[in-house]
Structure formats: C-alpha cells, structure tokens
PDB file of C-alpha atoms and ligand atoms in Angstrom:
ATOM      1  CA  MET A  12     -24.688 -87.155 -13.914  1.00  0.00           C
ATOM      2  CA  HIS A  13     -25.472 -85.424 -10.652  1.00  0.00           C
ATOM      3  CA  GLU A  14     -23.242 -87.635  -8.439  1.00  0.00           C
ATOM      4  CA  PHE A  15     -20.228 -87.096 -10.671  1.00  0.00           C
ATOM      5  CA  SER A  16     -20.278 -83.321 -10.402  1.00  0.00           C
ATOM      6  CA  MET A  17     -20.851 -83.519  -6.641  1.00  0.00           C
ATOM      7  CA  VAL A  18     -17.957 -85.932  -6.081  1.00  0.00           C
ATOM      8  CA  ASN A  19     -15.763 -84.010  -8.502  1.00  0.00           C
ATOM      9  CA  GLN A  20     -16.305 -80.820  -6.538  1.00  0.00           C
ATOM     10  CA  ILE A  21     -15.516 -82.537  -3.244  1.00  0.00           C
ATOM     11  CA  PHE A  22     -12.521 -84.338  -4.683  1.00  0.00           C
ATOM     12  CA  ARG A  23     -11.016 -81.050  -5.980  1.00  0.00           C
ATOM     13  CA  LYS A  24     -11.476 -79.487  -2.576  1.00  0.00           C
ATOM     14  CA  CYS A  25      -9.755 -82.412  -0.838  1.00  0.00           C
ATOM     15  CA  LEU A  26      -6.831 -82.327  -3.276  1.00  0.00           C
ATOM     16  CA  GLU A  27      -6.482 -78.628  -2.608  1.00  0.00           C
ATOM     17  CA  VAL A  28      -6.277 -79.252   1.146  1.00  0.00           C
ATOM     18  CA  ALA A  29      -3.745 -82.038   0.562  1.00  0.00           C
ATOM     19  CA  ARG A  30      -1.629 -79.688  -1.544  1.00  0.00           C
ATOM     20  CA  GLN A  31      -1.780 -76.953   1.073  1.00  0.00           C
ATOM     21  CA  ASN A  32      -0.455 -79.460   3.593  1.00  0.00           C
ATOM     22  CA  ASN A  33       2.251 -80.756   1.244  1.00  0.00           C
ATOM     23  CA  ALA A  34       0.787 -84.236   1.562  1.00  0.00           C
ATOM     24  CA  LYS A  35       2.290 -87.031  -0.528  1.00  0.00           C
ATOM     25  CA  SER A  36      -0.917 -88.998  -0.503  1.00  0.00           C
ATOM     26  CA  LEU A  37      -4.559 -88.818   0.426  1.00  0.00           C
ATOM     27  CA  SER A  38      -5.854 -92.052   1.899  1.00  0.00           C
ATOM     28  CA  GLU A  39      -9.361 -91.404   3.109  1.00  0.00           C
ATOM     29  CA  ILE A  40     -12.268 -89.042   2.582  1.00  0.00           C
ATOM     30  CA  ASN A  41     -15.172 -89.137   5.009  1.00  0.00           C
ATOM     31  CA  LEU A  42     -18.438 -87.657   3.862  1.00  0.00           C
ATOM     32  CA  GLU A  43     -21.787 -87.143   5.455  1.00  0.00           C
ATOM     33  CA  ILE A  44     -24.607 -87.172   2.966  1.00  0.00           C
ATOM     34  CA  GLY A  45     -28.171 -86.304   3.826  1.00  0.00           C
ATOM     35  CA  ASP A  46     -30.754 -88.913   2.937  1.00  0.00           C
ATOM     36  CA  PHE A  47     -32.525 -86.268   0.875  1.00  0.00           C
ATOM     37  CA  ALA A  48     -29.472 -85.047  -1.008  1.00  0.00           C
ATOM     38  CA  LEU A  49     -30.502 -87.242  -3.936  1.00  0.00           C
ATOM     39  CA  ILE A  50     -27.128 -88.936  -4.020  1.00  0.00           C
ATOM     40  CA  VAL A  51     -26.946 -92.587  -4.988  1.00  0.00           C
ATOM     41  CA  GLU A  52     -23.947 -94.044  -3.163  1.00  0.00           C
ATOM     42  CA  VAL A  53     -23.015 -96.534  -5.863  1.00  0.00           C
ATOM     43  CA  TYR A  54     -22.754 -93.742  -8.426  1.00  0.00           C
ATOM     44  CA  ALA A  55     -20.774 -91.590  -6.016  1.00  0.00           C
ATOM     45  CA  GLN A  56     -18.280 -94.432  -5.494  1.00  0.00           C
ATOM     46  CA  GLN A  57     -18.007 -95.003  -9.241  1.00  0.00           C
ATOM     47  CA  ALA A  58     -17.306 -91.320  -9.811  1.00  0.00           C
ATOM     48  CA  PHE A  59     -14.703 -91.334  -7.051  1.00  0.00           C
ATOM     49  CA  ASN A  60     -12.947 -94.386  -8.491  1.00  0.00           C
ATOM     50  CA  ALA A  61     -12.740 -92.694 -11.873  1.00  0.00           C
ATOM     51  CA  LEU A  62     -11.504 -89.374 -10.482  1.00  0.00           C
ATOM     52  CA  LYS A  63      -8.798 -90.711  -8.179  1.00  0.00           C
ATOM     53  CA  LYS A  64      -6.884 -92.603 -10.875  1.00  0.00           C
ATOM     54  CA  GLY A  65      -3.406 -91.209 -11.372  1.00  0.00           C
ATOM     55  CA  SER A  66      -3.724 -88.741  -8.502  1.00  0.00           C
ATOM     56  CA  ILE A  67      -2.230 -88.708  -5.011  1.00  0.00           C
ATOM     57  CA  ALA A  68      -5.537 -90.203  -3.919  1.00  0.00           C
ATOM     58  CA  GLU A  69      -5.118 -93.259  -6.137  1.00  0.00           C
ATOM     59  CA  ASN A  70      -5.466 -95.636  -3.160  1.00  0.00           C
ATOM     60  CA  ALA A  71      -7.923 -93.565  -1.176  1.00  0.00           C
ATOM     61  CA  VAL A  72     -11.234 -94.826   0.123  1.00  0.00           C
ATOM     62  CA  LEU A  73     -14.424 -92.823   0.169  1.00  0.00           C
ATOM     63  CA  ASN A  74     -16.529 -93.432   3.272  1.00  0.00           C
ATOM     64  CA  ILE A  75     -20.107 -92.271   3.213  1.00  0.00           C
ATOM     65  CA  LYS A  76     -22.254 -91.876   6.273  1.00  0.00           C
ATOM     66  CA  ARG A  77     -25.912 -91.135   5.715  1.00  0.00           C
ATOM     67  CA  THR A  78     -27.578 -88.543   7.902  1.00  0.00           C
ATOM     68  CA  PRO A  79     -31.325 -88.381   8.430  1.00  0.00           C
ATOM     69  CA  GLY A  80     -33.757 -85.816   7.180  1.00  0.00           C
ATOM     70  CA  VAL A  81     -35.007 -83.510   9.910  1.00  0.00           C
ATOM     71  CA  LEU A  82     -38.517 -82.134   9.895  1.00  0.00           C
ATOM     72  CA  TYR A  83     -39.657 -79.004  11.640  1.00  0.00           C
ATOM     73  CA  CYS A  84     -43.309 -79.145  12.544  1.00  0.00           C
ATOM     74  CA  ASN A  85     -45.263 -75.913  12.223  1.00  0.00           C
ATOM     75  CA  SER A  86     -48.065 -77.291  14.400  1.00  0.00           C
ATOM     76  CA  CYS A  87     -46.158 -78.393  17.508  1.00  0.00           C
ATOM     77  CA  GLN A  88     -42.847 -76.574  16.855  1.00  0.00           C
ATOM     78  CA  GLN A  89     -40.819 -79.739  17.417  1.00  0.00           C
ATOM     79  CA  LYS A  90     -38.185 -81.401  15.302  1.00  0.00           C
ATOM     80  CA  SER A  91     -38.225 -85.026  14.288  1.00  0.00           C
ATOM     81  CA  GLU A  92     -35.876 -87.189  12.260  1.00  0.00           C
ATOM     82  CA  ILE A  93     -36.650 -89.399   9.326  1.00  0.00           C
ATOM     83  CA  TRP A  94     -34.604 -92.579   9.482  1.00  0.00           C
ATOM     84  CA  PHE A  95     -35.121 -94.657   6.398  1.00  0.00           C
ATOM     85  CA  ASN A  96     -33.954 -97.871   8.032  1.00  0.00           C
ATOM     86  CA  GLU A  97     -36.453 -97.525  10.837  1.00  0.00           C
ATOM     87  CA  GLU A  98     -39.132 -96.507   8.381  1.00  0.00           C
ATOM     88  CA  LYS A  99     -38.459 -99.637   6.404  1.00  0.00           C
ATOM     89  CA  GLU A 100     -38.692-101.853   9.454  1.00  0.00           C
ATOM     90  CA  LYS A 101     -41.883-100.164  10.536  1.00  0.00           C
ATOM     91  CA  ALA A 102     -43.382-100.469   7.093  1.00  0.00           C
ATOM     92  CA  ALA A 103     -42.497-104.163   6.980  1.00  0.00           C
ATOM     93  CA  ASN A 104     -44.126-104.742  10.358  1.00  0.00           C
ATOM     94  CA  GLU A 105     -47.263-102.987   9.166  1.00  0.00           C
ATOM     95  CA  GLY A 106     -47.343-104.883   5.900  1.00  0.00           C
ATOM     96  CA  ARG A 107     -46.464-101.765   3.876  1.00  0.00           C
ATOM     97  CA  LEU A 108     -43.060-102.850   2.609  1.00  0.00           C
ATOM     98  CA  LYS A 109     -44.109-102.437  -1.032  1.00  0.00           C
ATOM     99  CA  GLU A 110     -45.233 -98.877  -0.390  1.00  0.00           C
ATOM    100  CA  TYR A 111     -41.969 -98.134   1.386  1.00  0.00           C
ATOM    101  CA  GLU A 112     -39.902 -99.527  -1.463  1.00  0.00           C
ATOM    102  CA  GLN A 113     -41.779 -97.301  -3.862  1.00  0.00           C
ATOM    103  CA  TYR A 114     -40.836 -94.132  -2.108  1.00  0.00           C
ATOM    104  CA  GLU A 115     -37.290 -95.316  -1.506  1.00  0.00           C
ATOM    105  CA  LYS A 116     -37.048 -95.809  -5.253  1.00  0.00           C
ATOM    106  CA  ALA A 117     -38.659 -92.465  -5.915  1.00  0.00           C
ATOM    107  CA  ILE A 118     -36.002 -90.697  -3.875  1.00  0.00           C
ATOM    108  CA  THR A 119     -33.072 -92.319  -5.648  1.00  0.00           C
ATOM    109  CA  GLU A 120     -34.690 -91.492  -8.934  1.00  0.00           C
ATOM    110  CA  GLU A 121     -34.259 -87.811  -8.163  1.00  0.00           C
ATOM    111  CA  SER A 122     -37.947 -87.178  -8.319  1.00  0.00           C
ATOM    112  CA  LEU A 123     -38.177 -85.989  -4.756  1.00  0.00           C
ATOM    113  CA  LEU A 124     -37.821 -82.304  -5.537  1.00  0.00           C
ATOM    114  CA  LYS A 125     -40.266 -82.480  -8.391  1.00  0.00           C
ATOM    115  CA  GLY A 126     -42.830 -84.115  -6.152  1.00  0.00           C
ATOM    116  CA  ASN A 127     -43.736 -87.711  -6.657  1.00  0.00           C
ATOM    117  CA  PRO A 128     -47.099 -89.344  -6.050  1.00  0.00           C
ATOM    118  CA  ASN A 129     -45.352 -92.599  -5.128  1.00  0.00           C
ATOM    119  CA  LEU A 130     -43.708 -91.064  -2.094  1.00  0.00           C
ATOM    120  CA  GLY A 131     -44.999 -92.551   1.107  1.00  0.00           C
ATOM    121  CA  ARG A 132     -47.749 -90.260   2.310  1.00  0.00           C
ATOM    122  CA  ASN A 133     -46.590 -90.472   5.905  1.00  0.00           C
ATOM    123  CA  LEU A 134     -42.945 -89.742   5.209  1.00  0.00           C
ATOM    124  CA  PHE A 135     -43.110 -86.019   5.911  1.00  0.00           C
ATOM    125  CA  HIS A 136     -45.539 -86.171   8.784  1.00  0.00           C
ATOM    126  CA  CYS A 137     -44.392 -84.954  12.195  1.00  0.00           C
ATOM    127  CA  ARG A 138     -43.281 -87.910  14.322  1.00  0.00           C
ATOM    128  CA  LYS A 139     -44.446 -86.152  17.481  1.00  0.00           C
ATOM    129  CA  CYS A 140     -47.971 -85.006  16.632  1.00  0.00           C
ATOM    130  CA  GLY A 141     -48.651 -86.457  13.195  1.00  0.00           C
ATOM    131  CA  SER A 142     -49.240 -83.099  11.479  1.00  0.00           C
ATOM    132  CA  SER A 143     -48.419 -82.831   7.788  1.00  0.00           C
ATOM    133  CA  ASP A 144     -47.605 -79.123   8.159  1.00  0.00           C
ATOM    134  CA  THR A 145     -43.837 -79.656   8.227  1.00  0.00           C
ATOM    135  CA  ASN A 146     -40.692 -78.377   6.543  1.00  0.00           C
ATOM    136  CA  LEU A 147     -37.617 -80.460   5.757  1.00  0.00           C
ATOM    137  CA  ILE A 148     -34.872 -78.402   7.405  1.00  0.00           C
ATOM    138  CA  GLU A 149     -31.943 -80.841   7.256  1.00  0.00           C
ATOM    139  CA  GLY A 150     -30.882 -83.824   5.233  1.00  0.00           C
ATOM    140  CA  LYS A 151     -30.314 -82.261   1.832  1.00  0.00           C
ATOM    141  CA  GLY A 152     -26.662 -81.413   2.343  1.00  0.00           C
ATOM    142  CA  VAL A 153     -23.297 -83.003   1.673  1.00  0.00           C
ATOM    143  CA  LEU A 154     -20.527 -82.402   4.185  1.00  0.00           C
ATOM    144  CA  ILE A 155     -16.814 -83.265   4.096  1.00  0.00           C
ATOM    145  CA  LYS A 156     -16.389 -84.526   7.643  1.00  0.00           C
ATOM    146  CA  ASN A 157     -12.625 -85.035   7.422  1.00  0.00           C
ATOM    147  CA  ILE A 158      -9.853 -86.398   5.249  1.00  0.00           C
ATOM    148  CA  ARG A 159      -6.774 -88.459   6.021  1.00  0.00           C
ATOM    149  CA  LEU A 160      -3.506 -87.471   4.380  1.00  0.00           C
TER     150      LEU A 160
HETATM  151 ZN1   ZN B  20     -45.782 -81.850  15.297  1.00  0.00          ZN
END
C-alpha cells in the first residue's frame, strides 16, 4: 500500500526529530500533499493511526493540507493552478459533474501516471490560453510543513 510506506517514512523522520529534541511526546504533524501525489487521505490517516500506537506520538494528530497542481504552459510561458474544488464547481455549473467525478476517481485510483482515458480532457489545459502543451511542475510532492512536540 502506497500510502502506508509514505506515511511510515514521514513518521520515522518526525520521530527522529522528536528524539533529537529530547521530546517526551509528539502531538501534531502537519503535511502538505500535492493533489497529484496519488495519496488518498483516508488511507494515510489509517496508516498513521496504526503506526503511532505505542509510540511517543500515540495521541498525535495528522493534519493534511492539499496543495494544487501547477501547470507550466509551453505556449504562453505562464503558470496556472489546478484546484480540484473549483474544477468541481465549474463542472457542476456546466453540467459536467459526472465527467469530473470520473477523473477525480481516476486520480485516487493511482492511474494518473499510467495515463487514463477517463481523465477530464480539460484538466491539463493552460488556464490562461487554453493550450494543451503543458507540463505539471508542482503538485506531486509531499512536504512535512512542521511538527509539534
Ligand atoms: Zn498558456
């Protein structure tokens, strides 16, 4: 399970920092996860709950903030962000909610990197000029923002 190994790695790192600071407990871990990091939050929380048992982080909470994908457009050389929430609203207003839900599902099913025909065809288009000649330059990463000891 992809989420488990990701959370495990982060959890080890946080424990290490706690140890270096002679902390008696770890109460909070704040993460930023890119919308395209293929991380399902529910699974990440489950992994965290399993890992923290019996550790100094037993009562810790894991806070996850999603960060948007950022496209770089090769046509107009501008950057634009992909906000799923806004995309969803827009899709609903245009009567494309079903289509949106398909690509939302496709992303959580880890099929993004393999390429998935169900992905919304406009998802990776430049928001400034509409070109499809874009690269996803941000939004695939996971970052430990801070921890509370
Ligand atoms: Zn553009």
